PDB file of C-alpha atoms in Angstrom:
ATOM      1  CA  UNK A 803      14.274   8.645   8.305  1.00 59.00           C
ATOM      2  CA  UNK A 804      12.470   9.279   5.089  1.00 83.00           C
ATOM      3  CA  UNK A 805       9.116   9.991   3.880  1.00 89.00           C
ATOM      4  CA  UNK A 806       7.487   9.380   0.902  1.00 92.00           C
ATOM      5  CA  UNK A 807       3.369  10.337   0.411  1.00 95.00           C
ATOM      6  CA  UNK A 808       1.291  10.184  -2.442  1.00 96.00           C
ATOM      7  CA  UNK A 809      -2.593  10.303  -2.712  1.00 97.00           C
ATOM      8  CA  UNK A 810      -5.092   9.610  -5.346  1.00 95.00           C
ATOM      9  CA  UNK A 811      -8.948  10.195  -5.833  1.00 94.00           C
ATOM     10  CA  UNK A 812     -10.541   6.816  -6.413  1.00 94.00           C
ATOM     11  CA  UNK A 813     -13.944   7.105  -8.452  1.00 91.00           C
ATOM     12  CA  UNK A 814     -15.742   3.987  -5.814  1.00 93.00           C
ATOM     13  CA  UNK A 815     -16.890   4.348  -2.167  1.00 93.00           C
ATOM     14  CA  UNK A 816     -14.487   3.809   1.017  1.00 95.00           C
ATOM     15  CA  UNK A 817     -15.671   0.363   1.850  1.00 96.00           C
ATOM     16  CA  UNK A 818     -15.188  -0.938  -1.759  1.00 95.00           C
ATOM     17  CA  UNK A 819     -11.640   0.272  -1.607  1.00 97.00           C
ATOM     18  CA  UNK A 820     -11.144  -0.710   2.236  1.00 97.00           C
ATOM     19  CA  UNK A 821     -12.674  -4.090   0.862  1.00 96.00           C
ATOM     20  CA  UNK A 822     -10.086  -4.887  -1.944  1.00 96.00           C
ATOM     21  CA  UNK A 823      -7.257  -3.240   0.105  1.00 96.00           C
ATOM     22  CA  UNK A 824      -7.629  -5.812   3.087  1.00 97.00           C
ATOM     23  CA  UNK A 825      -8.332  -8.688   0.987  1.00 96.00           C
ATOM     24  CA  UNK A 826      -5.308 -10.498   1.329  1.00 96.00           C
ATOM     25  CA  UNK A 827      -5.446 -13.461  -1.293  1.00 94.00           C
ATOM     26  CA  UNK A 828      -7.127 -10.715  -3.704  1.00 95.00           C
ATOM     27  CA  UNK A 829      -3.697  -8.868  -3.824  1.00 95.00           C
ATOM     28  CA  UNK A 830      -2.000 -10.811  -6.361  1.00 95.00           C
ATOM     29  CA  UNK A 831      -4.509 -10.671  -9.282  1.00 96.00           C
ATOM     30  CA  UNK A 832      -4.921  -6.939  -9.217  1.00 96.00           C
ATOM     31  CA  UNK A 833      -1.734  -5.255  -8.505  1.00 96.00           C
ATOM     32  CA  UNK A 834       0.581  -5.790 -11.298  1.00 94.00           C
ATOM     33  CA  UNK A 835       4.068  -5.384  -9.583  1.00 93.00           C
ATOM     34  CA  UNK A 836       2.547  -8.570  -7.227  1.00 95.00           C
ATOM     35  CA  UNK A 837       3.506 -12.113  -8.371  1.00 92.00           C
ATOM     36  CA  UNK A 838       2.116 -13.970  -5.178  1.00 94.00           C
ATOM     37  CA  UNK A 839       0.925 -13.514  -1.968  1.00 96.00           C
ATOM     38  CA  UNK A 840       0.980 -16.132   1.153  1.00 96.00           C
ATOM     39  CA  UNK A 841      -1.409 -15.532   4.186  1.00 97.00           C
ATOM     40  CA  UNK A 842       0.780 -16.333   7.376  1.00 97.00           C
ATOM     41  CA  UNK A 843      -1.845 -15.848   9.772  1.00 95.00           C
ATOM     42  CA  UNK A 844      -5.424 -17.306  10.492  1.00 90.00           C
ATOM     43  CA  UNK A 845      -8.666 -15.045  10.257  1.00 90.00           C
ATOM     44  CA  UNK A 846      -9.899 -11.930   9.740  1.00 92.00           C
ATOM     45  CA  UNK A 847      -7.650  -8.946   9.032  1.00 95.00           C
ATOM     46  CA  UNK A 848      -6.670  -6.831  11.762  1.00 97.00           C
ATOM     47  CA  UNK A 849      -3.230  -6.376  14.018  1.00 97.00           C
ATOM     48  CA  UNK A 850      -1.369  -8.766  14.053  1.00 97.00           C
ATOM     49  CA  UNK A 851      -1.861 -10.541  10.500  1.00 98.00           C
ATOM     50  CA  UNK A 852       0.707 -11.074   8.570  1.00 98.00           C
ATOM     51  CA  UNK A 853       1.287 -11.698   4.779  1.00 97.00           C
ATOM     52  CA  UNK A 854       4.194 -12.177   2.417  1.00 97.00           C
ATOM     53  CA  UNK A 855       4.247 -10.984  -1.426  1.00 95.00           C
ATOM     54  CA  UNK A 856       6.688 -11.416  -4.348  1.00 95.00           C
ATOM     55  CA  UNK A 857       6.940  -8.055  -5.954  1.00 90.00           C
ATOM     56  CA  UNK A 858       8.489  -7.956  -9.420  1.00 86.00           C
ATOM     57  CA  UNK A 859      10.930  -4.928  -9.316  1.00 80.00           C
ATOM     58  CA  UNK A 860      11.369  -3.306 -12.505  1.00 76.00           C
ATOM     59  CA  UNK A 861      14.588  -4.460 -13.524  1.00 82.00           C
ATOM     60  CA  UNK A 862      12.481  -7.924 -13.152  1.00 83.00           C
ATOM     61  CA  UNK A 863      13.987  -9.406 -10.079  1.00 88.00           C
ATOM     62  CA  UNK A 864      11.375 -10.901  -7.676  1.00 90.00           C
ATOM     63  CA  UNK A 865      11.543 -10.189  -3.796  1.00 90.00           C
ATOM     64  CA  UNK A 866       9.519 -11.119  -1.225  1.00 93.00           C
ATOM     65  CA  UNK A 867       8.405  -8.906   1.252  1.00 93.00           C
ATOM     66  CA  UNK A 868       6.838  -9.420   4.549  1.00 96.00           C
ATOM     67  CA  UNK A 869       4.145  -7.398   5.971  1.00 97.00           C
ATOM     68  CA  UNK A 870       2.275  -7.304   9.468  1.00 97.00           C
ATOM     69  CA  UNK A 871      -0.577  -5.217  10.275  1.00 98.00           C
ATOM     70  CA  UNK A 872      -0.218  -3.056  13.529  1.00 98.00           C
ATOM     71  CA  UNK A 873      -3.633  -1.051  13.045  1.00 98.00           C
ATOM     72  CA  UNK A 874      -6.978  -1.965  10.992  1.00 98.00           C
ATOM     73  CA  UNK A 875      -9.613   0.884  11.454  1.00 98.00           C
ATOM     74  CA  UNK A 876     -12.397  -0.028   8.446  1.00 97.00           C
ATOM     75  CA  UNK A 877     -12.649   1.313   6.294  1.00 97.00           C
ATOM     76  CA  UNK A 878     -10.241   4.176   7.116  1.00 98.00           C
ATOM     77  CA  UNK A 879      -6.860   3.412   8.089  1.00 98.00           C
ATOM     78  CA  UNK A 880      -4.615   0.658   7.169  1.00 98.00           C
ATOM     79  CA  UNK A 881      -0.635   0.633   9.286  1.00 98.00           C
ATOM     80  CA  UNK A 882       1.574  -1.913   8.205  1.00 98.00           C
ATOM     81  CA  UNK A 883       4.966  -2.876   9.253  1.00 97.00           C
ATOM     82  CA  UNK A 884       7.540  -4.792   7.120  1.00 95.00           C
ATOM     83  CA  UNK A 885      11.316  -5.052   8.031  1.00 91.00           C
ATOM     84  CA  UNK A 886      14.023  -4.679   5.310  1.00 80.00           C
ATOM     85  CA  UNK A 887      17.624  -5.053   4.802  1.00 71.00           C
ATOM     86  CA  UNK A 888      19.012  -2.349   6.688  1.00 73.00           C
ATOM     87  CA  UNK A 889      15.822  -0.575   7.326  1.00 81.00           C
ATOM     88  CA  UNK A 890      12.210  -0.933   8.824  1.00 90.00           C
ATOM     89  CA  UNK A 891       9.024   0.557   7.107  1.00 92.00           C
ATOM     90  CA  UNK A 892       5.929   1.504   7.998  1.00 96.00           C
ATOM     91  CA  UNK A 893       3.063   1.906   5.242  1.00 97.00           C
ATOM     92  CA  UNK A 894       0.023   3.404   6.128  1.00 98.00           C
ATOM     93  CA  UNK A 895      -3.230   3.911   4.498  1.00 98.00           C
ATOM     94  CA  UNK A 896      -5.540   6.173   4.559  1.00 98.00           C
ATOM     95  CA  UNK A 897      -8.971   6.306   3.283  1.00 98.00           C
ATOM     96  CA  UNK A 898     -11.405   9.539   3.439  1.00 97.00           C
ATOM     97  CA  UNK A 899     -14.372   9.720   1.135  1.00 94.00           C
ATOM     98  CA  UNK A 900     -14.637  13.594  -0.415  1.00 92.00           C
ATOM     99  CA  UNK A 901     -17.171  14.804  -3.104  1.00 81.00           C
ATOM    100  CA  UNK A 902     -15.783  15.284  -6.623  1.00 72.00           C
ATOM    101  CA  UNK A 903     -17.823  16.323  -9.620  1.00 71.00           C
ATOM    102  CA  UNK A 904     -20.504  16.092  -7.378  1.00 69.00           C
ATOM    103  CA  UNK A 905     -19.944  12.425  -6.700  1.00 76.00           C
ATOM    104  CA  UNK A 906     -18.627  10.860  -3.525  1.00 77.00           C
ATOM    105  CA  UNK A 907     -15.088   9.196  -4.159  1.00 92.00           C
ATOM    106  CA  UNK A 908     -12.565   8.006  -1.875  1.00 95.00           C
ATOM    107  CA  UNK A 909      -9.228  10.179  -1.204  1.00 96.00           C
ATOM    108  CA  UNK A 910      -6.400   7.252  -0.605  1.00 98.00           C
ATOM    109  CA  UNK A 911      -3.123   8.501   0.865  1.00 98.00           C
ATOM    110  CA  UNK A 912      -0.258   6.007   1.286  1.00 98.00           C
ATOM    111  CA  UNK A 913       2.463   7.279   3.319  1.00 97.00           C
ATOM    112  CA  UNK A 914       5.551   5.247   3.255  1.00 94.00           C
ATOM    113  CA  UNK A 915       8.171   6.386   5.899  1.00 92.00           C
ATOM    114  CA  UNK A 916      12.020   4.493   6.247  1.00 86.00           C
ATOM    115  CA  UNK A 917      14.191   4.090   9.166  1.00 84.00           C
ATOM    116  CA  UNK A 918      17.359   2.983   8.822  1.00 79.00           C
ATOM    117  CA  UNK A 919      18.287   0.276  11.389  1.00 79.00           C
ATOM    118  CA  UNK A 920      22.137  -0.279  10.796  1.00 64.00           C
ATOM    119  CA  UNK A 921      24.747   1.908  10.211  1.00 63.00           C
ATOM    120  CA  UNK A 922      24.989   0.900   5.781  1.00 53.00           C
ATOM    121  CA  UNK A 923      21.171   1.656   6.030  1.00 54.00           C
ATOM    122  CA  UNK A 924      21.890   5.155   7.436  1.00 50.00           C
ATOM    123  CA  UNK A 925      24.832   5.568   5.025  1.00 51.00           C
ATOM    124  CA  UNK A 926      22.895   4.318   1.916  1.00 51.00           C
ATOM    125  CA  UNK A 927      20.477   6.617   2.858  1.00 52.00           C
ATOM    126  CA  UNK A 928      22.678   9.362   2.268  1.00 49.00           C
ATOM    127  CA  UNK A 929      24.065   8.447  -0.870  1.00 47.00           C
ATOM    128  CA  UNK A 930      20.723   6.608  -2.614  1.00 49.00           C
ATOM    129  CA  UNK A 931      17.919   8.631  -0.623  1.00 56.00           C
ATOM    130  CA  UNK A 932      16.746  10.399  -3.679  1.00 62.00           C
ATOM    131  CA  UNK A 933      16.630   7.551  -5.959  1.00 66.00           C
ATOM    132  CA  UNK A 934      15.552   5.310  -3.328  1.00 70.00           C
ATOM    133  CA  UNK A 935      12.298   7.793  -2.951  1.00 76.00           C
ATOM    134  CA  UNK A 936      11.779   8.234  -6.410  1.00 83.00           C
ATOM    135  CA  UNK A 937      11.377   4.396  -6.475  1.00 81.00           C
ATOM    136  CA  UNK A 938       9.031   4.336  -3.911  1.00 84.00           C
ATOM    137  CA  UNK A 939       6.767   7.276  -5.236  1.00 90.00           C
ATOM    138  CA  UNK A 940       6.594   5.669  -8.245  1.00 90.00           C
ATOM    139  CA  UNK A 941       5.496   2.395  -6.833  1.00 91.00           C
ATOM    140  CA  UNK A 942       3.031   3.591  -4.299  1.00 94.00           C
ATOM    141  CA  UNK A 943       1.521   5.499  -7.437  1.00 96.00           C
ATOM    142  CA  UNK A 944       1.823   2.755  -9.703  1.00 95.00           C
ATOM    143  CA  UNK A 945       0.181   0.507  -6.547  1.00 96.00           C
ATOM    144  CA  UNK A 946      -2.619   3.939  -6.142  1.00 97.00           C
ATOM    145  CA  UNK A 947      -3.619   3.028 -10.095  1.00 96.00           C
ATOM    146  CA  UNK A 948      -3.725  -0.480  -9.781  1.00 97.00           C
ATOM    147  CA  UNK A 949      -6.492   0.053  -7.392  1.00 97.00           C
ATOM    148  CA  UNK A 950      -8.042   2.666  -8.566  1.00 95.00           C
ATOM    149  CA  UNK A 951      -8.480   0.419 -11.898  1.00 96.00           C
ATOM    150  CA  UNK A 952      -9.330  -3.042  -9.929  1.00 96.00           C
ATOM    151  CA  UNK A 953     -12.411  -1.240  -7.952  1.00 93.00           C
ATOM    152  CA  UNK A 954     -13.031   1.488 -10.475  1.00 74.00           C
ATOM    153  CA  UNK A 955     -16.993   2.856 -10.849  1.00 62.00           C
ATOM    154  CA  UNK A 956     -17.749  -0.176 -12.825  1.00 48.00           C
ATOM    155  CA  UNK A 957     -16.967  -2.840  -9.860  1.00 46.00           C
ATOM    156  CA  UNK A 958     -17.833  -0.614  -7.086  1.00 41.00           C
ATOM    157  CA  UNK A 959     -21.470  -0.953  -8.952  1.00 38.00           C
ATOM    158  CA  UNK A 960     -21.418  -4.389  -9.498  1.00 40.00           C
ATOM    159  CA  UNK A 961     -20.705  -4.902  -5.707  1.00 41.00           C
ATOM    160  CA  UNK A 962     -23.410  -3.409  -4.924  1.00 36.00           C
TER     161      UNK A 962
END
């Protein structure tokens, strides 16, 4: 199994991020690496919703991914399941809202863990695991920014 975390201070309250997080149609027009996204379940968010995305990889190959919530605590925690080839992954979110230059701001941690489900998962692990995290760090940061910049100070005001 491997792990990859990364966290980022967002300058806009919990519920403002928890509200662009979860908003599933939303997802396409402010995180860059996102082409499309397709609801595949009725209602509100919570377990048991499921979405699929087109991600643009950098070498500019789309894939789709499918994800399915497993736990929706607002606006705190976000888990998410998605199944890939030769390995599962669970992504989960994690909002707490800290003081920073003596303004409150939201502390967003995305954990992204791997488990290899077939034997070439396990083995590509070995061989690719460092690159293979590297690629993930730098999309869960690039994924941290996009958010950061899609409910910076400016819309977290404007919601209000």
């Amino acid at each position: 199994m491997s792990t990859v975390t990364v966290s980022a201070f967002i300058e806009a309250q919990d519920v403002d991020v928890w509200r662009l997080l979860t908003d599933l149609p939303a997802r396409a027009d402010w995180l860059s690496a996102v082409g499309a996204v397709d609801v595949l379940s009725p209602g509100d968010l919570g377990p048991g919703t499921a979405w699929r995305e087109t991600r643009v990889r950098p070498d500019g190959v789309a894939e789709a991914e499918e994800f399915l919530v497993v736990e929706a605590v607002a606006p705190a925690r976000l888990v998410l399941i998605s199944s890939g080839a030769g390995a599962d992954y669970r992504i989960t979110w994690t909002l707490r809202t800290v003081e920073r230059r003596r303004r409150g701001c939201t502390e967003v941690t995305v954990e992204h863990e791997a488990v290899p489900t077939r034997p070439y998962g396990r083995v590509l692990a070995l061989i690719l695991g460092g690159l293979a995290a590297r690629a993930v760090e730098g999309a869960l940061r690039r994924d941290l920014a996009d958010l950061a910049l899609a409910v910076g100070p400016t819309r977290s005001a404007e919601a209000a």
